[in-house]
């Protein structure tokens, strides 16, 4: 089983916080959901969180970002989520 870092997911989240067009934000959100469905987060000694925790953390941070009207605090939360998931290992399904 080959593991990797969730680089595509991190890039999509970065694209999300950089995007200014509402229609594109919706498309990126869909791409993030598709990517989280495609990958599986591995629970390791270095990353003790379950897959459910990672996926819900991502989804909730995006919902907060969208519903807050792109508030600075919400952007910071997504950046923190990106930092957390950058330490995770995934396998693509």
Short mmCIF file of C-alpha atoms in Angstrom, two decimals:
data_model
loop_
_atom_site.label_atom_id
_atom_site.label_comp_id
_atom_site.label_asym_id
_atom_site.label_seq_id
_atom_site.Cartn_x
_atom_site.Cartn_y
_atom_site.Cartn_z
CA UNK A 1 0.00 0.00 0.00
CA UNK A 2 1.56 3.28 -1.15
CA UNK A 3 0.86 6.34 0.95
CA UNK A 4 1.21 9.97 0.01
CA UNK A 5 0.48 13.45 1.31
CA UNK A 6 -2.89 15.05 0.45
CA UNK A 7 -1.32 17.66 -1.84
CA UNK A 8 -4.26 17.92 -4.25
CA UNK A 9 -6.67 18.50 -1.36
CA UNK A 10 -4.39 21.14 0.14
CA UNK A 11 -4.14 22.88 -3.24
CA UNK A 12 -7.94 22.86 -3.60
CA UNK A 13 -8.33 24.42 -0.15
CA UNK A 14 -5.77 27.07 -1.07
CA UNK A 15 -7.68 27.73 -4.30
CA UNK A 16 -10.89 28.05 -2.30
CA UNK A 17 -9.61 30.79 -0.01
CA UNK A 18 -8.02 32.64 -2.95
CA UNK A 19 -11.10 32.56 -5.21
CA UNK A 20 -13.33 35.62 -5.38
CA UNK A 21 -16.05 34.51 -7.82
CA UNK A 22 -19.02 32.85 -6.10
CA UNK A 23 -19.61 30.33 -8.90
CA UNK A 24 -15.98 29.23 -8.75
CA UNK A 25 -16.13 28.86 -4.96
CA UNK A 26 -19.05 26.44 -5.43
CA UNK A 27 -17.13 24.45 -8.03
CA UNK A 28 -14.05 24.26 -5.83
CA UNK A 29 -16.20 23.15 -2.89
CA UNK A 30 -17.57 20.31 -5.03
CA UNK A 31 -14.01 19.37 -6.05
CA UNK A 32 -12.96 19.30 -2.37
CA UNK A 33 -15.86 17.00 -1.49
CA UNK A 34 -15.03 14.71 -4.42
CA UNK A 35 -11.38 14.59 -3.37
CA UNK A 36 -12.22 13.81 0.26
CA UNK A 37 -14.45 10.98 -0.97
CA UNK A 38 -11.66 9.65 -3.20
CA UNK A 39 -8.97 9.47 -0.53
CA UNK A 40 -8.62 7.65 2.76
CA UNK A 41 -6.76 9.23 5.67
CA UNK A 42 -4.55 6.77 7.51
CA UNK A 43 -4.44 6.63 11.28
CA UNK A 44 -0.81 6.37 12.43
CA UNK A 45 1.13 6.98 15.62
CA UNK A 46 2.14 10.39 14.27
CA UNK A 47 -1.43 11.15 13.11
CA UNK A 48 -3.81 9.61 15.62
CA UNK A 49 -7.00 11.15 14.25
CA UNK A 50 -9.49 8.94 12.48
CA UNK A 51 -10.50 9.50 8.89
CA UNK A 52 -13.88 10.81 10.05
CA UNK A 53 -12.22 13.54 12.10
CA UNK A 54 -10.13 14.75 9.15
CA UNK A 55 -13.03 14.73 6.70
CA UNK A 56 -15.47 16.47 9.05
CA UNK A 57 -12.83 19.03 9.99
CA UNK A 58 -12.42 19.90 6.31
CA UNK A 59 -16.15 20.07 5.58
CA UNK A 60 -17.02 22.11 8.66
CA UNK A 61 -14.23 24.61 8.07
CA UNK A 62 -15.42 25.15 4.49
CA UNK A 63 -19.04 25.57 5.57
CA UNK A 64 -17.94 28.14 8.15
CA UNK A 65 -15.89 29.93 5.49
CA UNK A 66 -18.80 30.12 3.06
CA UNK A 67 -21.47 31.03 5.61
CA UNK A 68 -19.29 33.69 7.24
CA UNK A 69 -18.92 35.50 3.94
CA UNK A 70 -15.21 34.70 3.68
CA UNK A 71 -14.35 36.21 7.06
CA UNK A 72 -10.66 36.55 7.91
CA UNK A 73 -11.11 34.25 10.93
CA UNK A 74 -12.58 31.56 8.68
CA UNK A 75 -9.68 31.87 6.24
CA UNK A 76 -7.29 31.36 9.15
CA UNK A 77 -9.22 28.25 10.22
CA UNK A 78 -8.88 26.77 6.73
CA UNK A 79 -5.15 27.53 6.78
CA UNK A 80 -4.88 25.74 10.12
CA UNK A 81 -6.80 22.78 8.68
CA UNK A 82 -4.41 22.74 5.72
CA UNK A 83 -1.49 22.59 8.17
CA UNK A 84 -3.06 19.71 10.10
CA UNK A 85 -3.86 17.63 7.01
CA UNK A 86 -0.43 18.32 5.50
CA UNK A 87 0.96 16.07 8.24
CA UNK A 88 -1.44 13.24 7.37
CA UNK A 89 -0.84 10.27 5.11
CA UNK A 90 -3.47 9.17 2.61
CA UNK A 91 -4.15 6.43 0.13
CA UNK A 92 -6.21 7.08 -2.98
CA UNK A 93 -9.20 4.86 -3.56
#
